[in-house]
Amino acid sequence: MMHILIIGNGISGITAARHIRKLSDYRITVVSAESDHFFSRTALMYIYMGHMKFEHTKPYEDHFWKKNRIELLRDRVKSINFEKKAALLDSGSSLSYDRLILATGSKPNLFGWPGQDLEGVRGLYSKQDLEYLEQQAPDKHKCKRAVIVGGGLIGIELAEMLRSREIPVSFLVRESSFWNGVLPSGESEMINEHIREHHIDLKLDTNLLEILPDENGHCRAVITDKGETIDCDYVGLTAGVSPNISFLKDSGIGLGKGILVNRYLETNIPDVFAIGDCAEQKEPIGQRRPVEAVWYTGRMMGETVAHTICGNKREYRPGHWFNSAKFLDIEYQTYGWVFSEERKSEEAMHFHWRHPKEKICLTLAYHKDNRELLGLNTFGIRMRHDVLDTWLSQKISIEKAVENLRSANFDPEWYKRYESDIQAAFRKQQPIEI
């Protein structure tokens, strides 16, 4: 019987396993050193905040795996011999395979900061990271102040987690405004305000220089490039993530930032595939980044590679870019391409509307010549995915999008609607009537 070995039990690897089982009777083994069973990584923060227990983050009952003949092995892969088709494990044993799926995910970025290996200093990615945070910052008495380094989505999640236990937080962001490499300025400035309203000490345009130890080798303070020393009991390093591929160095597999793959998620080695956060497209798909550490793209890759392995070769086609997140209390959605001012092309124009009192806003990106809708961002307004996907596929005009905003709204029945306000603002700003 053909043996499929999957390294990694995140959303990518498990989706591949599930769909291979649906499509075949192959033997399937999933290896992971992080946890016994698959769990929702995006839900980890809610365990710390008291909204969930770990068992609530597991989408499947523990008996699901045996019932579906998916073997789970709690171990770590040290190296792979691609010629012999064998993976060497930390336990000392070797695991042979016929086809291999690399779904090893990401690891937090480290930039060689002095003191980054001290006790009380950690990223936030794995289940073990969460358990370490619980030990180091259980309450405001043991952790009198925390410092977060890095202003992305993981950083703001960690800030929200710590503030849920009333732990004071200093948030070091190297950019001049929060996430302004991704968000247009109006949105970024609104999030700056929102962070500070939650009593988070947001320090923009600020870099970490050094983490200072106490006499026991635990962090006691950080020094910034502004000459400031901030006392702290925990340092969260959240300056992004990168593919977890160090064990593959010099193995013969093609590597860039991640594991290089083609449109079929195949590597340069026969019968070896890479999916999820660790995979890097040799040729980027449209305007997408070569490496996308996003939950839904990992799921799509897992299903795609399962079909290929089971004899129905399928190209990875992620479709229009979309994503969603939460910035403390504000829900964020993005569809298509709404770039920041520093990244958008000369042809792209923005229409931005913000509520005069609430933390609610919308940005529409469109082509300045043909008026084609390029993308949409919303904060505090929920939109229907199928409607936005159709609009982008049909390349409708900015005018038609504004005119039909109500049909795209997905807020609950009794929520306040803002389409009339947005349309009125658009008429004032635009030379063309809707």
XYZ file of C-alpha atoms in Angstrom:
434
model
C 0.000 0.000 0.000
C 1.294 3.465 -0.868
C 2.470 5.348 2.232
C 1.903 9.123 2.428
C 4.017 10.850 5.082
C 2.927 14.330 6.164
C 5.263 16.413 8.331
C 3.198 18.943 10.267
C -0.294 18.730 11.761
C -1.488 22.291 11.112
C -4.346 23.256 8.833
C -2.355 22.443 5.663
C -1.143 18.984 6.635
C -4.414 17.894 8.200
C -6.502 19.113 5.259
C -4.232 17.096 2.956
C -4.646 14.015 5.173
C -8.426 14.329 5.310
C -8.814 14.704 1.559
C -6.358 11.916 0.750
C -8.450 9.673 2.959
C -11.634 10.750 1.167
C -10.037 9.975 -2.194
C -8.018 6.828 -1.453
C -7.121 3.907 0.822
C -3.469 4.945 1.074
C -1.672 4.634 4.380
C -1.348 8.124 5.929
C 1.039 9.133 8.712
C 1.144 12.647 10.201
C 4.204 13.595 12.282
C 4.243 16.572 14.648
C 6.214 17.446 17.763
C 3.841 20.238 18.815
C 0.682 18.425 19.881
C -1.026 15.037 19.807
C -3.933 16.318 17.752
C -4.730 19.066 15.281
C -6.014 22.293 16.839
C -6.994 25.731 15.595
C -3.884 27.894 15.972
C -5.873 31.098 15.499
C -7.877 30.246 18.640
C -4.873 29.999 20.979
C -5.317 33.571 22.192
C -8.813 32.816 23.470
C -7.471 30.107 25.791
C -5.297 32.657 27.584
C -8.171 35.134 27.658
C -10.448 32.564 29.314
C -12.981 32.254 26.494
C -12.028 28.682 25.569
C -10.212 25.604 26.843
C -7.650 23.795 24.716
C -10.048 20.949 23.950
C -12.437 23.495 22.435
C -9.828 24.372 19.800
C -9.734 20.831 18.399
C -12.140 20.619 15.423
C -12.307 16.810 15.602
C -12.850 14.353 18.438
C -9.769 12.355 19.376
C -11.323 9.146 18.023
C -11.670 10.745 14.545
C -8.102 9.882 13.571
C -8.265 6.161 14.326
C -11.694 5.886 12.745
C -10.365 7.459 9.536
C -7.101 5.477 9.613
C -4.857 8.519 9.875
C -1.823 7.578 11.975
C -0.574 10.330 14.302
C 3.021 10.283 15.524
C 4.265 12.713 18.215
C 7.897 13.184 17.208
C 10.196 15.621 15.450
C 11.802 15.094 12.045
C 15.560 15.787 12.272
C 16.438 15.221 8.628
C 15.228 13.569 5.426
C 17.107 11.260 3.094
C 15.351 11.958 -0.188
C 17.249 9.246 -2.067
C 16.156 6.525 0.347
C 12.748 8.156 0.922
C 13.162 8.103 4.696
C 12.714 10.623 7.503
C 15.003 10.431 10.552
C 13.184 11.233 13.807
C 14.374 12.692 17.107
C 13.440 9.401 18.769
C 16.131 7.709 16.681
C 13.769 5.753 14.459
C 13.362 6.150 10.721
C 10.114 6.447 8.788
C 9.963 5.469 5.118
C 7.490 6.917 2.647
C 6.353 6.714 -0.956
C 5.229 10.329 -1.159
C 6.082 13.128 1.230
C 4.177 16.315 2.075
C 6.129 19.028 3.882
C 3.711 21.160 5.921
C 6.087 22.410 8.603
C 4.556 25.857 9.043
C 6.302 28.961 10.374
C 8.573 30.053 13.185
C 8.822 33.508 14.810
C 11.457 35.806 13.335
C 14.537 36.548 15.440
C 17.001 39.248 14.429
C 19.923 38.584 16.726
C 18.888 41.044 19.425
C 21.201 40.885 22.462
C 19.229 39.104 25.175
C 16.701 37.404 22.876
C 17.499 34.014 24.492
C 16.869 35.142 28.069
C 14.162 33.630 30.244
C 10.895 35.522 29.860
C 11.507 36.222 26.157
C 9.437 34.330 23.593
C 7.466 34.514 20.364
C 3.795 33.563 20.094
C 3.148 30.869 17.513
C 2.953 27.391 19.038
C 1.011 25.694 21.800
C 4.257 25.640 23.786
C 4.587 29.421 23.367
C 1.136 29.853 24.884
C 1.983 27.573 27.805
C 5.185 29.558 28.391
C 3.231 32.829 28.373
C 0.882 31.393 30.988
C 3.884 30.637 33.218
C 5.616 33.975 32.718
C 2.596 36.284 32.708
C -0.224 34.660 34.675
C -1.323 37.970 36.190
C -0.373 41.593 36.777
C 1.369 40.730 40.052
C 3.975 38.351 38.600
C 4.240 40.293 35.340
C 4.202 43.981 36.243
C 4.851 45.055 32.631
C 5.280 43.344 29.280
C 7.009 44.658 26.163
C 5.915 43.542 22.697
C 8.339 43.933 19.802
C 6.794 44.014 16.331
C 3.613 45.620 15.055
C 1.825 42.942 13.052
C -1.286 40.869 13.664
C 0.390 38.575 16.206
C 1.675 41.593 18.127
C -1.731 43.195 18.514
C -3.256 39.827 19.496
C -0.628 39.423 22.216
C -1.315 42.967 23.444
C -5.028 42.180 23.700
C -4.272 38.949 25.565
C -2.066 40.625 28.156
C -4.460 43.541 28.654
C -7.269 41.025 29.327
C -5.373 40.284 32.560
C -4.697 43.974 33.211
C -0.979 43.604 32.551
C 0.541 46.933 31.406
C 1.945 46.696 27.872
C 4.495 48.725 25.929
C 4.196 48.029 22.206
C 7.310 48.776 20.104
C 6.494 49.335 16.418
C 9.299 50.271 14.048
C 6.931 51.843 11.490
C 5.758 55.444 11.792
C 2.150 54.197 12.060
C 0.738 50.780 12.929
C 0.885 48.298 10.004
C 1.255 51.163 7.526
C 3.173 48.929 5.152
C -0.141 47.131 4.591
C -2.926 49.582 5.460
C -3.667 52.943 3.852
C -2.877 55.859 6.142
C -6.455 56.622 7.235
C -6.970 53.060 8.428
C -3.574 52.831 10.097
C -4.133 56.077 11.993
C -7.523 54.855 13.213
C -5.913 51.688 14.588
C -3.244 53.794 16.342
C -6.055 55.605 18.156
C -7.836 52.357 18.986
C -4.703 50.754 20.448
C -4.091 53.748 22.723
C -7.738 53.821 23.800
C -7.140 50.311 25.164
C -4.408 51.712 27.446
C -1.578 50.165 25.455
C 1.636 52.203 25.431
C 2.116 52.347 21.656
C 5.632 53.498 20.730
C 5.812 54.167 16.997
C 9.042 54.559 15.005
C 10.802 52.645 17.769
C 13.211 49.715 17.512
C 14.492 47.240 20.078
C 18.234 47.479 20.710
C 18.809 45.109 23.620
C 17.073 43.022 26.285
C 18.733 43.297 29.693
C 19.052 40.353 32.133
C 18.639 40.224 35.876
C 20.993 38.245 38.126
C 19.076 35.025 37.357
C 19.177 35.270 33.572
C 15.596 36.520 33.279
C 14.682 39.619 31.302
C 14.355 42.736 33.422
C 14.201 45.578 30.861
C 14.572 46.543 27.219
C 16.545 49.382 25.658
C 15.104 51.112 22.587
C 16.804 53.120 19.860
C 15.258 56.215 21.423
C 17.529 55.754 24.446
C 14.639 54.647 26.654
C 14.931 51.811 29.171
C 11.611 50.052 29.885
C 11.424 47.741 32.886
C 9.533 44.532 32.141
C 9.009 40.921 33.221
C 8.113 39.489 29.803
C 9.153 40.316 26.223
C 6.995 39.101 23.353
C 8.890 38.897 20.050
C 6.264 39.266 17.318
C 8.236 40.698 14.395
C 6.613 38.394 11.876
C 7.202 34.740 10.993
C 9.239 32.860 8.396
C 9.080 29.313 6.972
C 10.193 26.576 9.359
C 12.706 24.889 7.070
C 16.090 24.920 8.868
C 16.186 21.100 9.090
C 16.168 20.946 5.268
C 19.316 23.017 4.735
C 21.845 21.214 2.500
C 19.361 18.372 1.948
C 19.169 18.926 -1.801
C 15.633 20.284 -1.862
C 15.200 23.681 -3.520
C 14.984 26.456 -0.945
C 14.468 30.205 -1.088
C 12.775 31.934 1.781
C 10.659 28.784 1.883
C 10.526 25.439 0.066
C 10.307 26.248 -3.639
C 7.272 24.781 -5.404
C 5.571 25.046 -8.784
C 1.861 25.635 -9.383
C 1.178 21.976 -8.506
C 2.976 22.395 -5.175
C 5.711 20.039 -6.351
C 9.308 20.559 -5.216
C 12.425 19.831 -7.286
C 12.479 16.300 -5.820
C 10.061 13.705 -7.249
C 7.204 12.639 -4.928
C 7.899 15.506 -2.514
C 5.403 18.360 -2.082
C 5.300 21.456 0.133
C 2.186 23.290 1.323
C 1.150 26.032 3.717
C 3.396 28.571 5.436
C 6.611 26.743 4.492
C 5.917 26.710 0.724
C 7.222 29.395 -1.619
C 5.929 29.806 -5.154
C 8.832 29.981 -7.612
C 6.746 32.420 -9.623
C 4.305 34.508 -7.559
C 0.627 34.183 -8.430
C -0.533 37.593 -9.645
C 0.173 40.166 -6.944
C 0.250 37.576 -4.154
C 3.381 37.144 -2.081
C 5.470 34.043 -2.868
C 5.022 32.882 0.759
C 1.576 33.329 2.316
C 1.231 32.487 6.002
C -2.559 32.567 5.878
C -4.993 29.968 7.253
C -7.271 29.667 4.242
C -4.464 29.402 1.671
C -2.953 26.588 3.716
C -6.295 24.789 3.670
C -6.612 25.278 -0.092
C -3.100 23.948 -0.677
C -3.862 20.872 1.427
C -6.927 20.003 -0.637
C -5.119 20.741 -3.916
C -2.151 18.479 -3.180
C -4.446 15.664 -2.029
C -6.079 15.552 -5.454
C -2.701 15.501 -7.196
C -1.369 12.676 -4.997
C -4.526 10.675 -5.608
C -4.183 10.807 -9.393
C -6.148 13.935 -10.295
C -3.381 16.468 -10.867
C -4.644 19.871 -9.820
C -3.118 23.324 -10.090
C -3.150 25.563 -7.039
C -5.476 28.478 -7.814
C -6.214 30.593 -4.748
C -8.443 33.089 -6.589
C -8.910 36.654 -5.407
C -6.959 37.712 -2.342
C -9.004 38.071 0.827
C -8.333 37.988 4.537
C -9.873 38.951 7.861
C -8.611 39.765 11.344
C -9.507 41.604 14.538
C -7.783 44.674 15.885
C -8.912 44.478 19.506
C -12.658 45.298 19.153
C -12.630 46.116 15.430
C -13.293 43.490 12.777
C -11.260 43.862 9.587
C -11.915 42.419 6.142
C -10.005 42.861 2.903
C -10.807 41.719 -0.640
C -8.711 42.223 -3.753
C -5.875 44.715 -3.529
C -5.959 47.781 -1.315
C -2.307 48.669 -0.827
C -0.752 51.241 1.469
C 0.359 54.537 -0.073
C 3.960 53.357 -0.215
C 3.068 50.150 -2.074
C 0.198 51.074 -4.394
C 0.789 51.694 -8.096
C 0.388 55.048 -9.818
C -2.805 53.784 -11.495
C -4.506 52.900 -8.205
C -6.755 55.443 -6.500
C -8.441 55.259 -3.094
C -11.830 56.408 -1.873
C -11.761 56.448 1.937
C -14.713 56.992 4.271
C -14.562 57.098 8.042
C -17.385 57.475 10.528
C -17.105 60.815 12.355
C -17.389 59.246 15.836
C -17.106 55.451 15.701
C -14.069 53.348 14.773
C -15.684 52.347 11.473
C -14.269 52.954 8.022
C -14.158 51.716 4.441
C -11.609 52.066 1.646
C -12.262 51.255 -2.001
C -9.339 50.955 -4.422
C -9.964 51.516 -8.123
C -8.108 52.126 -11.379
C -7.884 55.843 -12.132
C -8.436 55.395 -15.891
C -11.066 52.681 -16.386
C -12.607 53.074 -12.876
C -12.407 49.291 -12.276
C -12.809 48.172 -8.651
C -9.476 46.751 -7.452
C -10.257 45.990 -3.842
C -12.078 46.865 -0.633
C -11.128 47.163 3.046
C -13.666 47.458 5.844
C -13.253 48.062 9.573
C -16.379 47.504 11.653
C -18.559 46.557 8.663
C -19.030 42.926 7.642
C -19.182 42.102 3.948
C -20.406 39.071 1.988
C -17.518 37.105 0.524
C -19.483 35.769 -2.455
C -20.613 39.258 -3.482
C -17.106 40.771 -3.305
C -15.626 37.782 -5.123
C -18.184 38.221 -7.922
C -17.539 41.962 -8.181
C -13.799 41.403 -8.556
C -14.301 38.641 -11.123
C -16.684 40.816 -13.140
C -14.371 43.833 -12.818
C -17.225 46.155 -11.959
C -16.707 49.908 -11.678
C -16.162 51.836 -8.467
C -19.496 53.588 -9.095
C -21.401 50.303 -9.316
C -19.708 49.039 -6.149
C -20.707 52.138 -4.172
C -24.228 52.000 -5.557
C -24.626 48.352 -4.484
C -22.880 48.393 -1.112
C -26.058 47.400 0.675
C -26.237 44.112 -1.226
C -22.706 43.293 -0.051
C -23.371 44.059 3.631
C -23.380 41.071 5.995
C -24.012 42.772 9.319
C -26.785 41.321 11.547
C -30.336 42.567 11.027
C -30.442 45.270 13.697
C -26.993 46.724 13.085
C -26.808 50.311 11.917
C -26.154 50.730 8.189
C -23.843 53.328 6.669
C -24.377 52.952 2.922
C -26.172 56.299 2.565
C -23.397 58.143 4.394
C -20.738 56.442 2.264
C -22.588 57.218 -0.975
C -23.027 60.869 0.006
C -19.303 61.167 0.785
C -18.445 59.507 -2.525
C -20.584 62.010 -4.484
C -18.716 64.876 -2.844
C -15.306 63.457 -3.641
C -15.866 62.010 -7.115
C -16.446 63.803 -10.422
C -18.752 61.038 -11.714
C -22.276 60.631 -10.373
C -23.555 57.224 -9.292
